[in-house]
Structure formats: C-alpha cells, structure tokens
C-alpha cells in the first residue's frame, strides 16, 4: 500500500489510521507548496491533484479522505473504527463529513492555504475568516462530544479526524473548547498518533 501525502496536510489522518490498525505501507511526499500536486507524474496517479491518495495492494487507487478512512476501517472490523451500532456509525460518518467538507474545506484551508481564497493583499482577512469558521466548527463539535475521551464514547475514525482539525487550531493559536481539548489529548496519546507526528516532522 502506498500513501501520497504532504506533511501536516489532511493526508495525515490517513497515516494515523493506517498506523493505528498496523497496516504496512510506504509513503510518498507530494510537495504542495511547490505545486507538485499539479505535476504530470502526480496527476497521472490522481487526476484530482489532491492528497491523500492511496494506492491499494491490488494497484487500484482511492481518493477522498472520508472514503479512504472508511475503507481502512472496513478492512479492520475488529478495531470497530466505524461502530457496529448503526446510529453511532451514521453519527461518525456525519462528523467526518462535516470535518472534511465544511471545516477543512472552508476554515483550515483559509488559514493554511489562503492563496486558494484570494489575493495576497487580502491574506489577513482570509485567515481571520478561516479562524472564525474554525472556532464555530469546533464549538459545534464540542457540543456533540460525549462525556468521555472519544466523540461517540469509543475510538472511531471521527476521533482521528477531529484530532487533525484540533491540531490545526492549536497551530493557529486558537483555544480548544473543553471536550475537544479532552479528545485532542486522549487521541494524541495514542502510539499511532505519536508515531504519525514523528513521521510527518511534528515531533
Ligand atoms: N476532497 C478531498 C480534499 C483533499 C484536500 O483538500 N487536500 C489538500 C491537502 S489537505 C490538497 O491536496 N490540496 C492541494 C490543492 O488543492 O492544490 C478529500 O477529501 O480528500
């Protein structure tokens, strides 16, 4: 299995989950800041020009973060990273989707890749809007978080996703609301997360 990634990008969520389930894989860095995602060699692998991109052992390619996370979880049913309970499972999917298509797409991307949202001259306004949206997203997640360490009360793919969103908030020097902080600390203690931070140059 091969993961195309960029350090600290949303591909890190895939790395954390692969490490957690003990999947062996190699990883290939795509330099987003140099625009390598638009290079012909990478577009030949993923015409969308995005990481994460996962090449499975049979050579077929998976794209879209939520889909990749779900596929890894389905390959490792014993880990129950998508709960067996249907209602919990659908809540996990709902939260992963919200993190990707609302918080990541419109908040963290504004903060960390502001050029995608406008001119250099507007950078501070774009980043401020991203911070506002990230704060709102985290507050919404915080209200729905279980009393325990994990979003639905046990570890699922949603926790790795929320960890990555919260890591972005910490890097952006935003305060984490209380339940999100609790989850960030619990998920952050997992060996797979620690290993991923080292592998992506954060520790
Ligand atoms: N819809 C995609 C979005 C992935 C995405 O936005 N990836 C970012 C890194 S976090 C990326 O590759 N950006 C490069 C670009 O947009 O040029 C998914 O869910 O996988």
PDB file of C-alpha atoms and ligand atoms in Angstrom:
ATOM      1  CA  UNK A   1       0.000   0.000   0.000  1.00  0.00           C
ATOM      2  CA  UNK A   2       1.268   3.478  -0.786  1.00  0.00           C
ATOM      3  CA  UNK A   3       0.126   6.795   0.698  1.00  0.00           C
ATOM      4  CA  UNK A   4       0.731  10.028  -1.193  1.00  0.00           C
ATOM      5  CA  UNK A   5       0.840  12.738   1.439  1.00  0.00           C
ATOM      6  CA  UNK A   6       2.079  16.170   2.362  1.00  0.00           C
ATOM      7  CA  UNK A   7       3.390  16.782   5.897  1.00  0.00           C
ATOM      8  CA  UNK A   8       0.629  18.147   8.135  1.00  0.00           C
ATOM      9  CA  UNK A   9      -1.994  18.033   5.376  1.00  0.00           C
ATOM     10  CA  UNK A  10      -5.263  16.126   5.752  1.00  0.00           C
ATOM     11  CA  UNK A  11      -3.432  13.042   4.455  1.00  0.00           C
ATOM     12  CA  UNK A  12      -2.054  12.836   7.999  1.00  0.00           C
ATOM     13  CA  UNK A  13      -5.441  11.487   9.143  1.00  0.00           C
ATOM     14  CA  UNK A  14      -4.968   8.524   6.806  1.00  0.00           C
ATOM     15  CA  UNK A  15      -1.461   7.981   8.173  1.00  0.00           C
ATOM     16  CA  UNK A  16      -2.766   7.958  11.762  1.00  0.00           C
ATOM     17  CA  UNK A  17      -5.469   5.421  10.952  1.00  0.00           C
ATOM     18  CA  UNK A  18      -3.094   3.206   8.909  1.00  0.00           C
ATOM     19  CA  UNK A  19      -0.622   3.269  11.799  1.00  0.00           C
ATOM     20  CA  UNK A  20      -3.375   2.546  14.317  1.00  0.00           C
ATOM     21  CA  UNK A  21      -4.594  -0.592  12.506  1.00  0.00           C
ATOM     22  CA  UNK A  22      -0.994  -1.751  11.972  1.00  0.00           C
ATOM     23  CA  UNK A  23      -1.178  -1.629   8.181  1.00  0.00           C
ATOM     24  CA  UNK A  24       2.198  -1.653   6.442  1.00  0.00           C
ATOM     25  CA  UNK A  25       2.562   0.967   3.732  1.00  0.00           C
ATOM     26  CA  UNK A  26       5.095   3.212   2.112  1.00  0.00           C
ATOM     27  CA  UNK A  27       4.573   6.931   1.782  1.00  0.00           C
ATOM     28  CA  UNK A  28       5.494   9.348  -0.962  1.00  0.00           C
ATOM     29  CA  UNK A  29       5.699  13.051  -0.248  1.00  0.00           C
ATOM     30  CA  UNK A  30       3.951  15.463  -2.596  1.00  0.00           C
ATOM     31  CA  UNK A  31       5.271  18.996  -2.187  1.00  0.00           C
ATOM     32  CA  UNK A  32       2.072  21.064  -2.189  1.00  0.00           C
ATOM     33  CA  UNK A  33       3.925  24.334  -1.619  1.00  0.00           C
ATOM     34  CA  UNK A  34       5.882  23.731  -4.838  1.00  0.00           C
ATOM     35  CA  UNK A  35       2.680  22.804  -6.706  1.00  0.00           C
ATOM     36  CA  UNK A  36       3.786  19.192  -7.191  1.00  0.00           C
ATOM     37  CA  UNK A  37       0.132  18.061  -6.943  1.00  0.00           C
ATOM     38  CA  UNK A  38      -0.303  19.528 -10.439  1.00  0.00           C
ATOM     39  CA  UNK A  39       2.765  17.822 -11.883  1.00  0.00           C
ATOM     40  CA  UNK A  40       2.167  15.352 -14.683  1.00  0.00           C
ATOM     41  CA  UNK A  41       3.582  12.432 -12.671  1.00  0.00           C
ATOM     42  CA  UNK A  42       1.129  13.016  -9.806  1.00  0.00           C
ATOM     43  CA  UNK A  43      -1.885  13.841 -11.989  1.00  0.00           C
ATOM     44  CA  UNK A  44      -1.284  10.515 -13.739  1.00  0.00           C
ATOM     45  CA  UNK A  45      -1.900   8.862 -10.336  1.00  0.00           C
ATOM     46  CA  UNK A  46      -4.673  11.160  -9.084  1.00  0.00           C
ATOM     47  CA  UNK A  47      -6.134  13.489 -11.734  1.00  0.00           C
ATOM     48  CA  UNK A  48      -7.804  15.472  -8.908  1.00  0.00           C
ATOM     49  CA  UNK A  49      -4.351  16.705  -7.836  1.00  0.00           C
ATOM     50  CA  UNK A  50      -5.034  16.146  -4.135  1.00  0.00           C
ATOM     51  CA  UNK A  51      -3.618  14.275  -1.184  1.00  0.00           C
ATOM     52  CA  UNK A  52      -4.462  11.904   0.396  1.00  0.00           C
ATOM     53  CA  UNK A  53      -4.170   9.424  -2.431  1.00  0.00           C
ATOM     54  CA  UNK A  54      -3.950   5.773  -1.509  1.00  0.00           C
ATOM     55  CA  UNK A  55      -2.687   3.050  -3.812  1.00  0.00           C
ATOM     56  CA  UNK A  56      -4.042  -0.247  -2.545  1.00  0.00           C
ATOM     57  CA  UNK A  57      -2.167  -3.526  -2.691  1.00  0.00           C
ATOM     58  CA  UNK A  58      -4.037  -4.546  -5.845  1.00  0.00           C
ATOM     59  CA  UNK A  59      -2.817  -1.343  -7.522  1.00  0.00           C
ATOM     60  CA  UNK A  60      -6.191   0.404  -7.523  1.00  0.00           C
ATOM     61  CA  UNK A  61      -6.374   3.966  -6.268  1.00  0.00           C
ATOM     62  CA  UNK A  62      -8.634   5.516  -3.670  1.00  0.00           C
ATOM     63  CA  UNK A  63      -9.140   9.252  -3.270  1.00  0.00           C
ATOM     64  CA  UNK A  64     -11.285  11.388  -0.924  1.00  0.00           C
ATOM     65  CA  UNK A  65     -10.300  11.370   2.703  1.00  0.00           C
ATOM     66  CA  UNK A  66     -13.618  10.157   4.133  1.00  0.00           C
ATOM     67  CA  UNK A  67     -13.781   7.294   1.656  1.00  0.00           C
ATOM     68  CA  UNK A  68     -10.209   6.229   2.404  1.00  0.00           C
ATOM     69  CA  UNK A  69     -10.823   6.303   6.170  1.00  0.00           C
ATOM     70  CA  UNK A  70     -13.992   4.285   5.773  1.00  0.00           C
ATOM     71  CA  UNK A  71     -12.251   1.716   3.558  1.00  0.00           C
ATOM     72  CA  UNK A  72      -9.412   1.224   6.070  1.00  0.00           C
ATOM     73  CA  UNK A  73     -11.966   0.828   8.872  1.00  0.00           C
ATOM     74  CA  UNK A  74     -13.911  -1.759   6.840  1.00  0.00           C
ATOM     75  CA  UNK A  75     -10.701  -3.736   6.258  1.00  0.00           C
ATOM     76  CA  UNK A  76     -10.119  -3.962  10.012  1.00  0.00           C
ATOM     77  CA  UNK A  77     -13.526  -4.765  11.528  1.00  0.00           C
ATOM     78  CA  UNK A  78     -12.021  -5.935  14.833  1.00  0.00           C
ATOM     79  CA  UNK A  79     -10.929  -2.348  15.548  1.00  0.00           C
ATOM     80  CA  UNK A  80     -14.541  -1.138  15.122  1.00  0.00           C
ATOM     81  CA  UNK A  81     -13.313   2.275  13.934  1.00  0.00           C
ATOM     82  CA  UNK A  82     -16.794   2.571  12.483  1.00  0.00           C
ATOM     83  CA  UNK A  83     -19.073   1.369  15.277  1.00  0.00           C
ATOM     84  CA  UNK A  84     -21.232  -1.703  14.783  1.00  0.00           C
ATOM     85  CA  UNK A  85     -24.227   0.200  16.129  1.00  0.00           C
ATOM     86  CA  UNK A  86     -25.959   1.757  13.096  1.00  0.00           C
ATOM     87  CA  UNK A  87     -26.883   5.009  14.794  1.00  0.00           C
ATOM     88  CA  UNK A  88     -23.355   5.551  16.135  1.00  0.00           C
ATOM     89  CA  UNK A  89     -21.928   4.602  12.725  1.00  0.00           C
ATOM     90  CA  UNK A  90     -24.029   7.199  10.919  1.00  0.00           C
ATOM     91  CA  UNK A  91     -23.059   9.867  13.503  1.00  0.00           C
ATOM     92  CA  UNK A  92     -19.389   9.045  12.919  1.00  0.00           C
ATOM     93  CA  UNK A  93     -19.843   9.438   9.158  1.00  0.00           C
ATOM     94  CA  UNK A  94     -21.768  12.685   9.674  1.00  0.00           C
ATOM     95  CA  UNK A  95     -18.948  14.152  11.749  1.00  0.00           C
ATOM     96  CA  UNK A  96     -16.164  13.021   9.414  1.00  0.00           C
ATOM     97  CA  UNK A  97     -18.070  14.552   6.506  1.00  0.00           C
ATOM     98  CA  UNK A  98     -18.602  17.804   8.410  1.00  0.00           C
ATOM     99  CA  UNK A  99     -14.913  17.995   9.294  1.00  0.00           C
ATOM    100  CA  UNK A 100     -13.849  17.445   5.687  1.00  0.00           C
ATOM    101  CA  UNK A 101     -16.388  19.324   3.628  1.00  0.00           C
ATOM    102  CA  UNK A 102     -17.116  22.230   5.958  1.00  0.00           C
ATOM    103  CA  UNK A 103     -14.327  22.754   8.499  1.00  0.00           C
ATOM    104  CA  UNK A 104     -11.381  21.638   6.387  1.00  0.00           C
ATOM    105  CA  UNK A 105     -12.627  22.988   3.067  1.00  0.00           C
ATOM    106  CA  UNK A 106     -13.728  26.412   4.319  1.00  0.00           C
ATOM    107  CA  UNK A 107     -11.886  27.065   7.591  1.00  0.00           C
ATOM    108  CA  UNK A 108      -8.486  25.374   7.865  1.00  0.00           C
ATOM    109  CA  UNK A 109      -7.776  25.780   4.163  1.00  0.00           C
ATOM    110  CA  UNK A 110      -8.388  29.548   4.517  1.00  0.00           C
ATOM    111  CA  UNK A 111      -5.876  29.615   7.376  1.00  0.00           C
ATOM    112  CA  UNK A 112      -3.143  27.424   5.926  1.00  0.00           C
ATOM    113  CA  UNK A 113      -3.605  27.870   2.165  1.00  0.00           C
ATOM    114  CA  UNK A 114      -5.083  31.407   1.947  1.00  0.00           C
ATOM    115  CA  UNK A 115      -3.879  31.819  -1.635  1.00  0.00           C
ATOM    116  CA  UNK A 116      -6.682  29.434  -2.656  1.00  0.00           C
ATOM    117  CA  UNK A 117      -9.207  32.058  -1.456  1.00  0.00           C
ATOM    118  CA  UNK A 118      -7.887  35.310  -2.866  1.00  0.00           C
ATOM    119  CA  UNK A 119      -5.083  37.761  -3.448  1.00  0.00           C
ATOM    120  CA  UNK A 120      -2.008  38.195  -1.247  1.00  0.00           C
ATOM    121  CA  UNK A 121      -3.294  41.661  -0.275  1.00  0.00           C
ATOM    122  CA  UNK A 122      -6.398  40.095   1.295  1.00  0.00           C
ATOM    123  CA  UNK A 123      -4.471  37.446   3.219  1.00  0.00           C
ATOM    124  CA  UNK A 124      -5.153  38.707   6.750  1.00  0.00           C
ATOM    125  CA  UNK A 125      -8.912  38.978   6.082  1.00  0.00           C
ATOM    126  CA  UNK A 126      -8.977  35.478   4.590  1.00  0.00           C
ATOM    127  CA  UNK A 127      -7.074  33.988   7.546  1.00  0.00           C
ATOM    128  CA  UNK A 128      -9.304  35.816  10.049  1.00  0.00           C
ATOM    129  CA  UNK A 129     -12.409  34.429   8.331  1.00  0.00           C
ATOM    130  CA  UNK A 130     -10.854  30.949   8.475  1.00  0.00           C
ATOM    131  CA  UNK A 131     -10.196  31.339  12.201  1.00  0.00           C
ATOM    132  CA  UNK A 132     -13.776  32.457  12.792  1.00  0.00           C
ATOM    133  CA  UNK A 133     -15.150  29.469  10.883  1.00  0.00           C
ATOM    134  CA  UNK A 134     -12.778  27.065  12.627  1.00  0.00           C
ATOM    135  CA  UNK A 135     -13.887  28.377  16.029  1.00  0.00           C
ATOM    136  CA  UNK A 136     -17.545  27.917  15.038  1.00  0.00           C
ATOM    137  CA  UNK A 137     -16.923  24.394  13.758  1.00  0.00           C
ATOM    138  CA  UNK A 138     -15.074  23.358  16.902  1.00  0.00           C
ATOM    139  CA  UNK A 139     -17.823  24.812  19.111  1.00  0.00           C
ATOM    140  CA  UNK A 140     -20.409  22.750  17.232  1.00  0.00           C
ATOM    141  CA  UNK A 141     -18.337  19.570  17.568  1.00  0.00           C
ATOM    142  CA  UNK A 142     -17.740  20.340  21.234  1.00  0.00           C
ATOM    143  CA  UNK A 143     -21.485  20.386  21.981  1.00  0.00           C
ATOM    144  CA  UNK A 144     -21.952  16.937  20.430  1.00  0.00           C
ATOM    145  CA  UNK A 145     -18.902  15.305  22.023  1.00  0.00           C
ATOM    146  CA  UNK A 146     -19.628  12.501  24.528  1.00  0.00           C
ATOM    147  CA  UNK A 147     -18.652  12.895  28.182  1.00  0.00           C
ATOM    148  CA  UNK A 148     -15.685  10.548  27.702  1.00  0.00           C
ATOM    149  CA  UNK A 149     -12.421  10.766  25.785  1.00  0.00           C
ATOM    150  CA  UNK A 150     -13.811   9.934  22.362  1.00  0.00           C
ATOM    151  CA  UNK A 151     -16.516  11.514  20.240  1.00  0.00           C
ATOM    152  CA  UNK A 152     -19.086   8.685  20.438  1.00  0.00           C
ATOM    153  CA  UNK A 153     -17.631   7.218  23.636  1.00  0.00           C
ATOM    154  CA  UNK A 154     -15.176   4.844  21.949  1.00  0.00           C
ATOM    155  CA  UNK A 155     -12.375   5.368  19.465  1.00  0.00           C
ATOM    156  CA  UNK A 156     -13.536   5.751  15.844  1.00  0.00           C
ATOM    157  CA  UNK A 157     -12.269   7.378  12.647  1.00  0.00           C
ATOM    158  CA  UNK A 158     -14.047  10.568  13.808  1.00  0.00           C
ATOM    159  CA  UNK A 159     -11.512  10.964  16.620  1.00  0.00           C
ATOM    160  CA  UNK A 160      -8.518  10.922  14.265  1.00  0.00           C
ATOM    161  CA  UNK A 161     -10.328  13.436  12.063  1.00  0.00           C
ATOM    162  CA  UNK A 162     -11.173  15.722  14.988  1.00  0.00           C
ATOM    163  CA  UNK A 163      -7.608  15.389  16.292  1.00  0.00           C
ATOM    164  CA  UNK A 164      -6.263  16.719  12.997  1.00  0.00           C
ATOM    165  CA  UNK A 165      -8.738  19.626  12.923  1.00  0.00           C
ATOM    166  CA  UNK A 166      -7.827  20.460  16.545  1.00  0.00           C
ATOM    167  CA  UNK A 167      -4.108  20.249  15.730  1.00  0.00           C
ATOM    168  CA  UNK A 168      -4.682  22.905  13.074  1.00  0.00           C
ATOM    169  CA  UNK A 169      -6.428  25.076  15.660  1.00  0.00           C
ATOM    170  CA  UNK A 170      -3.518  24.669  18.090  1.00  0.00           C
ATOM    171  CA  UNK A 171      -1.027  25.593  15.354  1.00  0.00           C
ATOM    172  CA  UNK A 172      -3.209  28.617  14.541  1.00  0.00           C
ATOM    173  CA  UNK A 173      -3.061  29.514  18.267  1.00  0.00           C
ATOM    174  CA  UNK A 174      -6.807  29.175  18.798  1.00  0.00           C
ATOM    175  CA  UNK A 175      -8.255  27.941  22.092  1.00  0.00           C
ATOM    176  CA  UNK A 176      -9.818  24.484  22.038  1.00  0.00           C
ATOM    177  CA  UNK A 177     -13.235  24.145  23.675  1.00  0.00           C
ATOM    178  CA  UNK A 178     -13.205  21.713  26.651  1.00  0.00           C
ATOM    179  CA  UNK A 179     -14.482  18.457  25.135  1.00  0.00           C
ATOM    180  CA  UNK A 180     -12.395  18.961  22.009  1.00  0.00           C
ATOM    181  CA  UNK A 181      -9.322  19.514  24.199  1.00  0.00           C
ATOM    182  CA  UNK A 182     -10.098  16.323  26.099  1.00  0.00           C
ATOM    183  CA  UNK A 183     -10.394  14.380  22.846  1.00  0.00           C
ATOM    184  CA  UNK A 184      -7.293  16.037  21.421  1.00  0.00           C
ATOM    185  CA  UNK A 185      -5.277  14.951  24.450  1.00  0.00           C
ATOM    186  CA  UNK A 186      -6.679  11.388  24.530  1.00  0.00           C
ATOM    187  CA  UNK A 187      -6.274  10.744  20.817  1.00  0.00           C
ATOM    188  CA  UNK A 188      -2.918  12.492  20.911  1.00  0.00           C
ATOM    189  CA  UNK A 189      -1.644   9.941  23.434  1.00  0.00           C
ATOM    190  CA  UNK A 190      -2.287   7.005  21.082  1.00  0.00           C
ATOM    191  CA  UNK A 191       1.001   5.462  19.899  1.00  0.00           C
ATOM    192  CA  UNK A 192      -0.213   5.633  16.270  1.00  0.00           C
ATOM    193  CA  UNK A 193      -0.726   9.379  16.577  1.00  0.00           C
ATOM    194  CA  UNK A 194       2.632   9.934  18.249  1.00  0.00           C
ATOM    195  CA  UNK A 195       4.289   7.883  15.507  1.00  0.00           C
ATOM    196  CA  UNK A 196       2.492   9.880  12.803  1.00  0.00           C
ATOM    197  CA  UNK A 197       3.609  13.177  14.315  1.00  0.00           C
ATOM    198  CA  UNK A 198       7.212  11.965  14.201  1.00  0.00           C
ATOM    199  CA  UNK A 199       6.849  10.645  10.650  1.00  0.00           C
ATOM    200  CA  UNK A 200       5.492  13.988   9.444  1.00  0.00           C
ATOM    201  CA  UNK A 201       8.123  16.042  11.265  1.00  0.00           C
ATOM    202  CA  UNK A 202       5.966  17.457  14.079  1.00  0.00           C
ATOM    203  CA  UNK A 203       7.766  15.808  16.998  1.00  0.00           C
TER     204      UNK A 203
HETATM  205  N1  LIG B   1     -11.921  16.353  -1.251  1.00  0.00           N
HETATM  206  C1  LIG B   1     -10.565  15.990  -0.968  1.00  0.00           C
HETATM  207  C2  LIG B   1      -9.825  17.226  -0.484  1.00  0.00           C
HETATM  208  C3  LIG B   1      -8.408  16.912  -0.093  1.00  0.00           C
HETATM  209  C4  LIG B   1      -7.606  18.183   0.044  1.00  0.00           C
HETATM  210  O1  LIG B   1      -8.137  19.305   0.063  1.00  0.00           O
HETATM  211  N2  LIG B   1      -6.304  18.000   0.131  1.00  0.00           N
HETATM  212  C5  LIG B   1      -5.408  19.111   0.186  1.00  0.00           C
HETATM  213  C6  LIG B   1      -4.376  18.923   1.294  1.00  0.00           C
HETATM  214  S1  LIG B   1      -5.101  18.971   2.905  1.00  0.00           S
HETATM  215  C7  LIG B   1      -4.667  19.199  -1.134  1.00  0.00           C
HETATM  216  O2  LIG B   1      -4.250  18.202  -1.681  1.00  0.00           O
HETATM  217  N3  LIG B   1      -4.512  20.428  -1.630  1.00  0.00           N
HETATM  218  C8  LIG B   1      -3.790  20.655  -2.831  1.00  0.00           C
HETATM  219  C9  LIG B   1      -4.503  21.589  -3.750  1.00  0.00           C
HETATM  220  O3  LIG B   1      -5.706  21.855  -3.520  1.00  0.00           O
HETATM  221  O4  LIG B   1      -3.874  22.040  -4.691  1.00  0.00           O
HETATM  222  C10 LIG B   1     -10.523  14.890   0.063  1.00  0.00           C
HETATM  223  O5  LIG B   1     -11.438  14.807   0.897  1.00  0.00           O
HETATM  224  O6  LIG B   1      -9.584  14.075   0.045  1.00  0.00           O
END
